[in-house]
Coordinates of C-alpha atoms in Angstrom, one line a residue:
M1 CA -21.1 2.9 -23.0
A2 CA -18.4 5.4 -21.9
F3 CA -18.3 8.2 -19.3
P4 CA -16.4 11.4 -18.9
T5 CA -13.4 11.6 -16.5
K6 CA -12.0 14.3 -14.2
K7 CA -8.4 15.2 -15.1
L8 CA -6.0 17.9 -14.1
I9 CA -5.4 18.7 -17.8
D10 CA -6.0 22.0 -19.5
D11 CA -5.2 21.0 -23.1
P12 CA -4.8 17.4 -24.1
N13 CA -2.5 18.4 -26.9
D14 CA 0.0 19.9 -24.3
V15 CA 0.2 17.1 -21.8
V16 CA 3.6 15.8 -22.8
T17 CA 5.4 19.1 -23.0
E18 CA 3.8 20.3 -19.7
F19 CA 4.8 17.0 -18.0
I20 CA 8.4 17.6 -19.1
E21 CA 8.3 21.2 -17.8
G22 CA 7.1 20.0 -14.4
L23 CA 9.6 17.2 -14.3
V24 CA 12.6 19.4 -15.0
E25 CA 11.4 22.0 -12.5
T26 CA 11.2 19.3 -9.9
Y27 CA 14.6 17.6 -10.5
P28 CA 17.6 20.0 -11.0
G29 CA 19.7 17.3 -12.5
L30 CA 17.5 17.3 -15.7
Q31 CA 17.1 19.5 -18.7
Y32 CA 15.1 19.4 -21.9
L33 CA 15.9 20.4 -25.5
D34 CA 14.2 23.7 -26.5
G35 CA 12.4 22.2 -29.5
F36 CA 8.7 21.9 -28.3
P37 CA 6.4 20.6 -29.6
L38 CA 8.2 18.6 -32.2
V39 CA 11.3 17.7 -30.2
K40 CA 10.6 16.4 -26.7
V41 CA 13.9 15.2 -25.2
V42 CA 14.8 15.0 -21.5
L43 CA 18.5 14.7 -20.7
R44 CA 21.0 14.9 -17.9
A45 CA 22.0 18.4 -17.1
D46 CA 25.6 17.4 -16.5
V47 CA 26.2 15.8 -19.9
S48 CA 27.3 17.5 -23.0
A49 CA 28.2 15.7 -26.2
A50 CA 31.3 17.7 -26.6
T51 CA 32.8 16.5 -23.3
Y52 CA 31.0 13.3 -22.3
D53 CA 33.5 10.5 -22.0
K54 CA 31.2 7.5 -21.4
V55 CA 28.7 5.6 -23.5
A56 CA 25.4 7.5 -23.6
V57 CA 22.3 5.3 -22.9
I58 CA 19.2 6.5 -24.6
S59 CA 15.7 5.2 -24.5
G60 CA 12.2 6.4 -25.1
G61 CA 8.9 5.8 -26.8
G62 CA 5.3 7.0 -26.6
S63 CA 4.3 9.0 -23.5
G64 CA 1.7 7.9 -21.0
H65 CA 4.0 5.4 -19.3
E66 CA 5.4 7.8 -16.7
P67 CA 7.7 7.8 -14.9
A68 CA 9.1 5.8 -17.9
H69 CA 11.1 6.9 -19.6
A70 CA 12.1 10.4 -18.6
G71 CA 11.9 9.6 -14.9
F72 CA 14.8 7.3 -15.3
V73 CA 17.2 9.8 -16.7
G74 CA 20.1 10.3 -14.4
E75 CA 23.7 9.3 -13.7
G76 CA 23.9 5.6 -13.6
M77 CA 20.8 5.0 -15.7
L78 CA 19.6 6.8 -18.9
T79 CA 21.5 9.7 -20.4
A80 CA 18.5 10.9 -22.3
A81 CA 14.9 10.0 -22.9
I82 CA 13.0 10.7 -26.1
C83 CA 9.3 11.4 -25.5
G84 CA 6.6 10.8 -28.2
D85 CA 3.0 11.9 -28.0
I86 CA 0.6 9.7 -25.9
F87 CA 1.2 6.1 -27.0
S88 CA 2.9 7.3 -30.2
S89 CA 6.6 6.7 -31.1
P90 CA 8.8 9.8 -31.1
T91 CA 9.8 11.2 -34.4
V92 CA 13.1 10.5 -36.1
D93 CA 14.0 14.1 -35.8
S94 CA 13.4 14.0 -32.0
I95 CA 15.5 10.9 -31.5
L96 CA 18.3 12.2 -33.7
A97 CA 18.3 15.4 -31.7
G98 CA 18.7 13.4 -28.5
I99 CA 21.6 11.4 -29.9
R100 CA 23.4 14.6 -31.0
A101 CA 22.9 16.2 -27.6
V102 CA 24.5 13.6 -25.4
T103 CA 26.6 11.3 -27.6
G104 CA 30.4 11.7 -27.2
P105 CA 33.3 9.7 -28.7
K106 CA 32.4 6.5 -27.0
G107 CA 29.0 6.4 -28.8
C108 CA 25.5 5.6 -27.6
L109 CA 23.2 2.7 -27.0
L110 CA 19.6 2.9 -28.0
I111 CA 17.3 0.7 -25.8
V112 CA 14.0 0.2 -27.7
K113 CA 10.8 -1.5 -26.7
N114 CA 9.6 -4.0 -29.3
Y115 CA 6.8 -2.0 -31.0
T116 CA 6.8 -1.5 -34.8
G117 CA 6.8 2.3 -34.6
D118 CA 9.6 2.5 -32.0
R119 CA 11.7 0.0 -34.0
L120 CA 11.3 1.9 -37.3
N121 CA 11.8 5.4 -35.9
F122 CA 14.7 4.6 -33.6
G123 CA 16.2 2.4 -36.4
L124 CA 16.1 5.2 -39.0
A125 CA 17.5 7.7 -36.4
A126 CA 20.3 5.3 -35.6
E127 CA 21.2 4.9 -39.3
L128 CA 21.2 8.7 -39.8
A129 CA 23.3 9.2 -36.7
K130 CA 25.9 6.6 -38.0
S131 CA 26.0 8.5 -41.3
E132 CA 27.0 11.6 -39.3
G133 CA 29.8 9.7 -37.7
Y134 CA 28.3 8.6 -34.4
K135 CA 28.8 5.2 -33.0
V136 CA 25.4 3.7 -32.3
E137 CA 24.2 0.3 -31.1
T138 CA 20.6 -0.8 -30.6
V139 CA 19.1 -3.4 -28.2
I140 CA 15.4 -4.3 -28.7
V141 CA 13.5 -5.4 -25.6
G142 CA 10.6 -7.8 -25.9
D143 CA 9.8 -9.2 -22.5
D144 CA 6.1 -9.9 -22.9
C145 CA 5.1 -13.5 -21.8
A146 CA 1.3 -13.1 -21.9
L147 CA 0.7 -14.1 -25.5
P148 CA 1.5 -17.3 -27.4
P149 CA 4.8 -17.4 -29.3
P150 CA 4.3 -14.9 -32.1
R151 CA 4.2 -15.6 -35.8
G152 CA 5.6 -13.3 -38.4
I153 CA 7.8 -10.3 -37.6
A154 CA 5.9 -8.6 -34.8
G155 CA 7.6 -10.4 -31.9
R156 CA 7.0 -10.0 -28.2
R157 CA 6.0 -6.6 -26.8
G158 CA 8.3 -4.5 -24.7
L159 CA 7.0 -4.0 -21.1
A160 CA 8.2 -3.1 -17.7
G161 CA 11.2 -5.4 -17.8
T162 CA 12.7 -2.7 -20.0
I163 CA 13.4 -0.7 -16.9
L164 CA 15.7 -3.4 -15.5
V165 CA 17.5 -3.3 -18.8
H166 CA 17.9 0.5 -18.5
K167 CA 19.5 0.0 -15.1
V168 CA 21.9 -2.7 -16.2
A169 CA 23.0 -0.7 -19.2
G170 CA 23.2 2.6 -17.3
A171 CA 25.4 1.1 -14.6
A172 CA 27.7 -0.6 -17.2
A173 CA 28.1 2.7 -19.0
A174 CA 28.8 4.5 -15.7
A175 CA 31.5 2.0 -15.0
G176 CA 33.3 3.1 -18.2
L177 CA 32.7 0.1 -20.4
S178 CA 33.0 0.3 -24.2
L179 CA 29.9 0.6 -26.4
A180 CA 30.2 -3.1 -27.4
D181 CA 30.3 -4.2 -23.8
V182 CA 27.5 -2.0 -22.6
A183 CA 25.3 -3.3 -25.5
A184 CA 26.3 -6.9 -24.7
E185 CA 25.2 -6.5 -21.1
A186 CA 22.0 -4.8 -22.1
K187 CA 21.2 -7.5 -24.7
H188 CA 21.9 -10.3 -22.1
A189 CA 19.6 -8.6 -19.6
S190 CA 16.8 -8.3 -22.2
E191 CA 17.1 -12.0 -22.9
V192 CA 16.7 -13.1 -19.3
V193 CA 13.6 -11.1 -18.3
G194 CA 9.9 -11.8 -18.7
T195 CA 6.8 -9.8 -17.9
M196 CA 3.1 -10.2 -17.8
G197 CA 0.4 -7.6 -16.9
V198 CA -3.1 -7.8 -15.4
A199 CA -5.5 -4.9 -15.8
L200 CA -8.6 -4.2 -13.7
T201 CA -9.6 -1.2 -15.9
V202 CA -8.6 0.3 -19.2
C203 CA -6.8 3.6 -19.4
T204 CA -8.1 7.1 -20.3
I205 CA -6.4 8.8 -23.1
P206 CA -6.3 12.6 -22.4
G207 CA -9.2 14.3 -24.1
Q208 CA -11.2 11.1 -24.5
V209 CA -13.8 9.3 -22.5
T210 CA -13.1 6.1 -20.6
S211 CA -14.3 3.0 -22.2
D212 CA -16.1 0.4 -20.1
R213 CA -14.8 -2.5 -22.3
L214 CA -13.9 -4.3 -19.1
G215 CA -17.2 -4.6 -17.3
P216 CA -17.8 -4.9 -13.6
G217 CA -16.1 -7.8 -11.9
K218 CA -13.8 -8.5 -14.9
M219 CA -10.0 -8.3 -15.4
E220 CA -7.9 -8.6 -18.5
L221 CA -4.8 -10.9 -18.5
G222 CA -1.9 -9.8 -20.6
L223 CA -3.2 -6.4 -21.5
G224 CA -0.7 -4.2 -23.3
I225 CA 0.7 -0.9 -21.9
H226 CA -1.2 1.0 -24.5
G227 CA -4.5 -0.5 -23.6
E228 CA -4.5 -3.0 -26.4
P229 CA -6.4 -6.3 -25.7
G230 CA -4.6 -9.0 -23.9
A231 CA -4.7 -12.8 -23.8
A232 CA -8.1 -13.2 -22.1
V233 CA -10.8 -11.5 -20.1
A234 CA -11.7 -13.3 -16.8
D235 CA -13.6 -12.8 -13.6
I236 CA -11.6 -11.0 -10.9
Q237 CA -9.9 -13.5 -8.7
P238 CA -8.1 -13.3 -5.4
V239 CA -4.5 -11.9 -5.5
N240 CA -3.0 -15.3 -4.8
V241 CA -4.7 -16.9 -7.7
V242 CA -3.8 -14.0 -10.1
V243 CA -0.2 -14.1 -9.1
S244 CA 0.0 -17.8 -9.5
H245 CA -1.3 -17.6 -13.0
V246 CA 1.1 -14.8 -14.0
L247 CA 4.1 -16.6 -12.6
Q248 CA 3.1 -19.8 -14.5
Q249 CA 2.9 -17.9 -17.7
I250 CA 6.3 -16.1 -17.3
L251 CA 8.1 -19.3 -16.1
S252 CA 6.3 -21.7 -18.5
T253 CA 8.6 -24.4 -19.8
E254 CA 6.4 -24.8 -22.8
T255 CA 7.0 -21.3 -24.2
N256 CA 10.4 -21.1 -22.6
Y257 CA 10.3 -17.3 -22.8
V258 CA 12.7 -16.9 -19.9
P259 CA 15.6 -19.3 -19.3
I260 CA 14.9 -19.8 -15.6
T261 CA 14.8 -23.1 -13.9
R262 CA 14.4 -24.3 -10.3
G263 CA 17.3 -23.6 -8.0
E264 CA 18.3 -20.4 -9.7
R265 CA 18.2 -16.8 -8.5
V266 CA 15.9 -14.1 -9.7
V267 CA 15.0 -10.4 -9.4
L268 CA 11.4 -9.5 -9.1
M269 CA 9.7 -6.2 -10.2
V270 CA 6.1 -5.6 -9.3
N271 CA 4.9 -2.6 -11.4
G272 CA 1.8 -0.5 -11.0
L273 CA 0.0 0.4 -14.2
G274 CA -1.0 3.9 -13.1
A275 CA -4.0 3.8 -10.8
T276 CA -3.0 1.0 -8.4
P277 CA -2.4 2.1 -4.8
T278 CA 1.0 1.3 -3.3
M279 CA -0.8 -0.8 -0.7
E280 CA -2.1 -3.1 -3.3
L281 CA 1.2 -3.3 -5.1
M282 CA 2.9 -4.3 -1.8
I283 CA 0.2 -6.9 -1.2
T284 CA 1.0 -8.3 -4.6
A285 CA 4.7 -8.3 -3.9
G286 CA 4.1 -10.0 -0.6
K287 CA 2.2 -12.8 -2.3
T288 CA 4.6 -13.2 -5.1
V289 CA 7.9 -13.7 -3.3
P290 CA 6.8 -16.9 -1.3
K291 CA 5.3 -18.3 -4.5
L292 CA 8.5 -17.9 -6.3
Q293 CA 10.4 -19.5 -3.5
L294 CA 8.0 -22.4 -2.6
E295 CA 6.2 -23.2 -5.8
H296 CA 9.0 -22.5 -8.3
G297 CA 12.1 -23.2 -6.2
L298 CA 13.7 -19.8 -6.9
A299 CA 15.8 -17.6 -4.7
V300 CA 14.6 -14.0 -4.8
D301 CA 17.6 -11.7 -4.5
R302 CA 15.9 -8.3 -5.1
V303 CA 12.4 -7.0 -5.1
Y304 CA 11.4 -3.7 -6.8
T305 CA 7.8 -2.6 -6.1
G306 CA 6.2 0.6 -7.4
S307 CA 5.0 2.3 -10.5
F308 CA 7.8 2.2 -13.1
M309 CA 6.1 1.8 -16.5
T310 CA 2.4 2.7 -16.4
S311 CA -0.4 3.0 -18.8
L312 CA -1.9 6.4 -17.8
D313 CA -4.6 5.7 -15.2
M314 CA -5.0 2.0 -15.7
A315 CA -5.6 0.0 -12.6
G316 CA -3.6 -3.2 -12.4
F317 CA 0.0 -4.5 -12.2
S318 CA 2.6 -6.3 -14.1
I319 CA 5.2 -8.7 -12.8
S320 CA 8.7 -9.0 -14.2
I321 CA 11.1 -11.8 -13.4
M322 CA 14.8 -11.5 -14.4
K323 CA 17.3 -14.2 -14.0
A324 CA 20.0 -13.0 -11.6
D325 CA 23.8 -13.5 -11.6
S326 CA 26.5 -11.6 -9.7
L327 CA 27.1 -9.1 -12.5
I328 CA 23.4 -8.3 -13.0
L329 CA 23.0 -7.8 -9.2
Q330 CA 26.1 -5.6 -9.2
R331 CA 24.6 -3.4 -12.0
L332 CA 21.2 -3.2 -10.3
D333 CA 22.8 -2.2 -6.9
A334 CA 25.1 0.4 -8.5
P335 CA 24.3 4.0 -7.5
T336 CA 22.1 6.1 -9.7
K337 CA 20.6 9.6 -9.5
A338 CA 17.6 8.6 -11.7
A339 CA 14.7 10.1 -9.8
Y340 CA 12.3 7.1 -10.0
W341 CA 14.6 4.2 -9.4
P342 CA 13.9 2.6 -6.0
V343 CA 17.2 3.4 -4.3
A344 CA 16.4 1.6 -1.1
A345 CA 15.9 -1.8 -2.7
D346 CA 19.5 -2.7 -3.1
G347 CA 21.5 -5.2 -1.0
N348 CA 20.7 -8.5 0.6
H349 CA 17.6 -9.0 2.7
P350 CA 17.8 -9.6 6.5
P351 CA 15.0 -11.7 7.9
A352 CA 11.7 -10.1 7.1
K353 CA 10.4 -10.2 10.6
I354 CA 11.8 -10.2 14.1
P355 CA 10.2 -10.8 17.5
V356 CA 8.2 -8.1 19.2
P357 CA 10.0 -6.9 22.3
I358 CA 8.3 -8.1 25.4
P359 CA 8.3 -6.0 28.6
A360 CA 10.3 -7.5 31.4
S361 CA 7.2 -7.8 33.6
Q362 CA 5.7 -10.2 31.1
L363 CA 8.6 -12.5 30.7
A364 CA 7.9 -14.2 34.1
K365 CA 4.3 -14.8 33.2
T366 CA 3.2 -18.4 32.6
D367 CA 2.2 -19.4 29.1
E368 CA -0.5 -21.7 30.4
P369 CA -4.1 -20.5 30.1
R370 CA -5.6 -19.0 33.3
S371 CA -8.2 -21.8 33.6
Q372 CA -5.4 -24.4 34.2
T373 CA -3.7 -22.6 37.0
L374 CA -6.3 -20.8 39.1
Q375 CA -10.0 -21.0 40.0
V376 CA -11.9 -17.8 39.1
N377 CA -13.6 -16.3 42.2
E378 CA -17.1 -14.7 42.2
Q379 CA -15.9 -11.2 41.4
G380 CA -13.7 -12.6 38.6
Q381 CA -16.7 -14.4 37.1
I382 CA -18.7 -11.2 37.1
L383 CA -15.8 -9.3 35.4
E384 CA -15.6 -12.1 32.8
V385 CA -19.2 -12.0 31.8
A386 CA -19.1 -8.2 31.6
I387 CA -16.0 -8.2 29.4
E388 CA -17.4 -10.9 27.1
A389 CA -20.7 -9.1 26.8
A390 CA -19.1 -5.8 26.0
A391 CA -16.9 -7.3 23.3
N392 CA -19.7 -9.3 21.7
A393 CA -21.9 -6.3 21.6
I394 CA -19.2 -4.3 19.7
I395 CA -18.9 -7.2 17.2
N396 CA -22.6 -7.2 16.6
V397 CA -22.8 -3.5 15.8
K398 CA -19.7 -3.4 13.6
D399 CA -21.7 -2.7 10.4
N400 CA -23.8 0.0 12.0
L401 CA -20.7 1.8 13.3
N402 CA -19.0 1.6 9.9
E403 CA -22.2 2.9 8.2
W404 CA -22.4 5.9 10.5
D405 CA -18.7 6.5 10.3
G406 CA -18.9 6.4 6.5
K407 CA -21.0 9.5 6.7
V408 CA -19.0 11.5 9.2
G409 CA -15.5 10.0 9.2
D410 CA -13.4 7.5 7.3
G411 CA -15.8 4.6 7.5
D412 CA -13.8 2.2 9.7
C413 CA -15.0 2.8 13.3
G414 CA -16.8 -0.5 13.4
S415 CA -13.9 -2.4 11.9
T416 CA -11.4 -0.8 14.3
M417 CA -13.6 -1.6 17.3
Y418 CA -14.2 -5.1 16.0
R419 CA -10.5 -5.8 15.9
G420 CA -10.2 -4.7 19.5
A421 CA -13.2 -6.8 20.6
K422 CA -11.9 -9.9 18.8
A423 CA -8.5 -9.5 20.4
I424 CA -10.1 -9.2 23.9
L425 CA -12.2 -12.4 23.4
E426 CA -9.0 -14.2 22.2
D427 CA -6.9 -13.0 25.1
I428 CA -9.4 -13.3 27.9
K429 CA -8.4 -16.9 28.7
N430 CA -5.1 -15.4 29.9
Y431 CA -6.5 -12.5 31.9
P432 CA -5.9 -12.7 35.7
L433 CA -9.7 -12.2 36.3
N434 CA -9.3 -12.5 40.1
E435 CA -7.1 -9.3 40.0
A436 CA -9.4 -6.6 38.6
A437 CA -6.7 -4.0 38.1
E438 CA -4.4 -6.4 36.2
T439 CA -7.2 -7.5 34.0
V440 CA -8.1 -3.9 33.1
S441 CA -4.4 -3.4 32.2
E442 CA -4.4 -6.5 30.0
I443 CA -7.5 -5.2 28.2
G444 CA -5.6 -2.1 27.4
S445 CA -2.7 -4.2 26.1
S446 CA -5.0 -6.3 23.9
I447 CA -6.5 -3.1 22.4
G448 CA -3.1 -1.4 22.0
R449 CA -1.9 -4.4 20.1
S450 CA -4.8 -4.9 17.8
M451 CA -6.8 -1.7 17.2
G452 CA -4.5 0.9 15.9
G453 CA -5.6 4.4 14.8
T454 CA -6.9 7.1 17.1
S455 CA -9.5 4.8 18.6
G456 CA -6.9 2.3 19.6
I457 CA -4.7 4.8 21.4
I458 CA -7.7 6.5 23.1
Y459 CA -8.9 3.2 24.5
T460 CA -5.5 2.1 25.5
I461 CA -5.1 5.4 27.5
F462 CA -8.6 4.8 28.9
F463 CA -7.8 1.3 30.3
K464 CA -4.3 2.1 31.4
A465 CA -5.6 5.1 33.4
A466 CA -8.3 2.9 35.0
Y467 CA -5.6 0.4 35.9
S468 CA -3.5 3.1 37.6
Q469 CA -6.5 4.2 39.6
L470 CA -7.5 0.7 40.6
K471 CA -3.9 -0.2 41.4
A472 CA -3.8 2.6 44.0
S473 CA -6.3 0.6 46.1
S474 CA -4.7 -1.8 48.5
Q475 CA -7.7 -4.0 48.8
S476 CA -7.9 -7.4 47.1
G477 CA -11.4 -6.8 45.9
V478 CA -12.7 -3.7 44.1
T479 CA -15.7 -1.8 45.4
S480 CA -18.4 -0.2 43.2
K481 CA -17.1 3.2 44.2
Q482 CA -13.6 2.3 43.2
W483 CA -14.9 1.3 39.8
A484 CA -16.7 4.6 39.6
E485 CA -13.4 6.4 40.5
A486 CA -11.6 4.4 37.9
L487 CA -14.1 5.4 35.2
A488 CA -13.8 9.0 36.2
A489 CA -10.0 8.8 36.0
S490 CA -10.1 7.2 32.6
I491 CA -12.4 9.9 31.3
A492 CA -10.0 12.6 32.7
A493 CA -7.0 10.9 31.0
V494 CA -8.8 10.7 27.6
S495 CA -9.8 14.3 27.9
K496 CA -6.3 15.4 28.9
Y497 CA -4.5 13.7 26.1
G498 CA -7.1 13.8 23.4
G499 CA -8.3 17.3 24.1
A500 CA -12.0 16.6 24.0
S501 CA -14.6 17.2 26.6
A502 CA -18.4 17.2 27.0
G503 CA -20.2 18.4 23.9
Y504 CA -17.3 17.8 21.4
R505 CA -19.2 14.9 19.8
T506 CA -16.9 12.1 20.9
L507 CA -17.1 8.9 23.0
L508 CA -16.9 11.2 26.1
D509 CA -20.4 12.4 25.4
A510 CA -21.5 8.8 26.3
L511 CA -19.0 8.2 29.1
I512 CA -19.2 11.5 31.0
P513 CA -23.0 11.2 31.6
A514 CA -22.5 7.6 32.6
S515 CA -19.8 8.5 35.1
S516 CA -21.9 11.3 36.6
V517 CA -25.0 9.1 37.0
L518 CA -23.0 6.2 38.4
E519 CA -21.3 8.5 41.0
E520 CA -24.6 10.2 41.9
K521 CA -26.5 6.9 42.4
L522 CA -23.8 5.3 44.4
N523 CA -23.5 8.3 46.7
S524 CA -27.2 8.3 47.3
G525 CA -27.1 4.7 48.5
C526 CA -28.4 3.0 45.3
D527 CA -27.4 -0.6 45.0
P528 CA -24.4 -1.0 42.6
C529 CA -26.2 -3.1 40.0
T530 CA -29.0 -0.7 39.6
A531 CA -26.6 2.3 39.6
F532 CA -24.7 0.5 36.8
I533 CA -27.9 0.0 34.7
L534 CA -29.0 3.6 35.2
S535 CA -25.6 4.9 34.2
S536 CA -25.7 2.8 31.1
E537 CA -29.0 4.4 30.1
A538 CA -27.3 7.8 30.6
A539 CA -24.5 6.6 28.3
L540 CA -26.9 5.6 25.6
A541 CA -28.9 8.9 25.9
G542 CA -25.6 10.8 25.8
A543 CA -24.5 9.0 22.7
Q544 CA -27.8 9.6 20.9
S545 CA -27.7 13.3 21.8
T546 CA -24.5 13.7 19.6
V547 CA -26.8 14.0 16.6
D548 CA -27.4 17.6 17.7
M549 CA -23.8 18.5 18.3
Q550 CA -21.3 20.1 16.1
A551 CA -18.0 18.1 16.1
Q552 CA -15.0 19.7 17.7
A553 CA -12.6 16.8 17.5
G554 CA -11.6 14.1 15.1
R555 CA -12.3 13.8 11.3
S556 CA -15.9 14.8 11.9
T557 CA -14.8 18.4 12.3
Y558 CA -14.4 18.6 8.5
I559 CA -18.1 17.5 8.0
S560 CA -20.9 20.0 7.6
G561 CA -23.5 20.3 10.4
E562 CA -26.2 19.2 8.0
I563 CA -24.6 15.8 7.5
L564 CA -23.6 15.4 11.1
S565 CA -27.3 15.9 12.1
T566 CA -28.2 12.7 10.3
V567 CA -26.3 10.2 12.5
P568 CA -25.0 10.0 16.0
D569 CA -21.3 10.0 16.7
P570 CA -20.0 6.4 16.0
G571 CA -17.4 6.6 18.7
A572 CA -20.0 7.6 21.3
M573 CA -22.4 4.9 20.1
A574 CA -19.6 2.3 20.4
A575 CA -18.8 3.4 23.9
A576 CA -22.5 3.4 24.9
T577 CA -22.9 -0.1 23.3
W578 CA -20.2 -1.8 25.2
Y579 CA -20.9 0.0 28.5
R580 CA -24.7 -0.9 28.3
A581 CA -23.9 -4.5 27.4
A582 CA -21.6 -4.9 30.4
A583 CA -24.2 -3.4 32.7
L584 CA -26.9 -5.8 31.5
A585 CA -24.6 -8.8 31.8
V586 CA -23.7 -7.9 35.4
K587 CA -27.4 -7.5 36.2
A588 CA -28.1 -10.9 34.6
K589 CA -25.2 -12.5 36.5
Y590 CA -26.5 -11.2 39.9
Q591 CA -30.0 -12.4 39.1
S592 CA -29.0 -15.9 38.1

């Protein structure tokens, strides 16, 4: 079974030439030869064969691997890239045109991935160029470590490790080395790098439908960059497990594909295959480095993470490990103007993390839990049960909040509130519960540290504003009216900085009615516990009324009224939930 895909493509036959046109329009240091559609060559705009006094470094292959190869044309890397059709080797005529365009007296180096079509076409072009008087050397890259040692003449496939070879050769050429020396460095680099890929999906060739050869919950180990089958299909595993398997394959002493042993230094490349988000690639990199260090005893000198050699829209990644020495690191760190080389990855790493700065006011605080240093008074106990009840209520409605937010927002309201609630429950043992104002401030700090996003800053403002209001009171205890004033001050601060007010379909539509009822009941002489309960009912009613409101703040403003009318505002429901839970807990405490 297959299914159609949505693509920003007008004519599948024109994808390569239109890609080249867009690339050259984007980067002023690039040009292309006017030979479409037969000749598809991207070259440095500052290089002419008649005047170029360095070794030209040329690579290429079938298209569909962008940014490879054209994205790595630039001073300090490739001089030209020869682009074939999708997953098809470029023609001999196209390769020969590229050689003629950029090769000066010092000659050119062809870097070729180990595929039969590439070897044949680049090989014939090299021989023809030599017959015309050009100096030409060729380096074949076969860095695949996924499959058993090959029999026959096919050899190991060329994969993302080729990009590291490009960089080494390009830097050597830029340094003015001879053709023989540039070729020698490139050959050495190709012999000390190994790569293995893992795919979660197959790719979609322009104009064709996407195959579901990889079913739900499956991944393919060692899949080729043209979508060709790999070593095995397996159930999807956690990133840690997948990374461990890949590293074992690359560094296997049985196949000995890469001459790397414990105690040596390496370079790591984590390469996206086309549809893998940067976040997932960084997660993979973060798992890979400590495994190389701790499980394989290797020092990781450089880490390059991104999409370098893709397979159209394939989801997955490859890992390349290159043995490092001082010369290779020098070449990798050398400057380049290639658009897609990660220029910020050079140099030695400082420590990955440093301590979070601590406010001076907190430095004097004891590290001992509150329970060991001070007996909690009656008001502190009431405050404690209210806080715990409010936090637990949010934890219990996490999924409901996410479901509502999935319809009118980005689907993470419950998860965000959950993080804040968990942080509060973890930190409450250190709250100074006998000091209400300080406790409220600490709640704000717990939220600010854990929640993030708009909700996090809104609630941090909310609790810090309440703290300022409570702190203005000189009394040791806090009266019910002072709590009401603190709530009103918090609402005013959120409205001031967030821009929302009543009727905007936000958490204020729960808190404003609650504040009004609380103030009204207290002023009329109602006992504080009853006033709190009645105000919590108003909060819940206010939150539920948001079903009938048109959003005027937050992501919900982009949602149609028809969709909004199906669910209440998640932020308002969250506020009503914790407020109601706190009120019921206080009531239960007084009645116990």
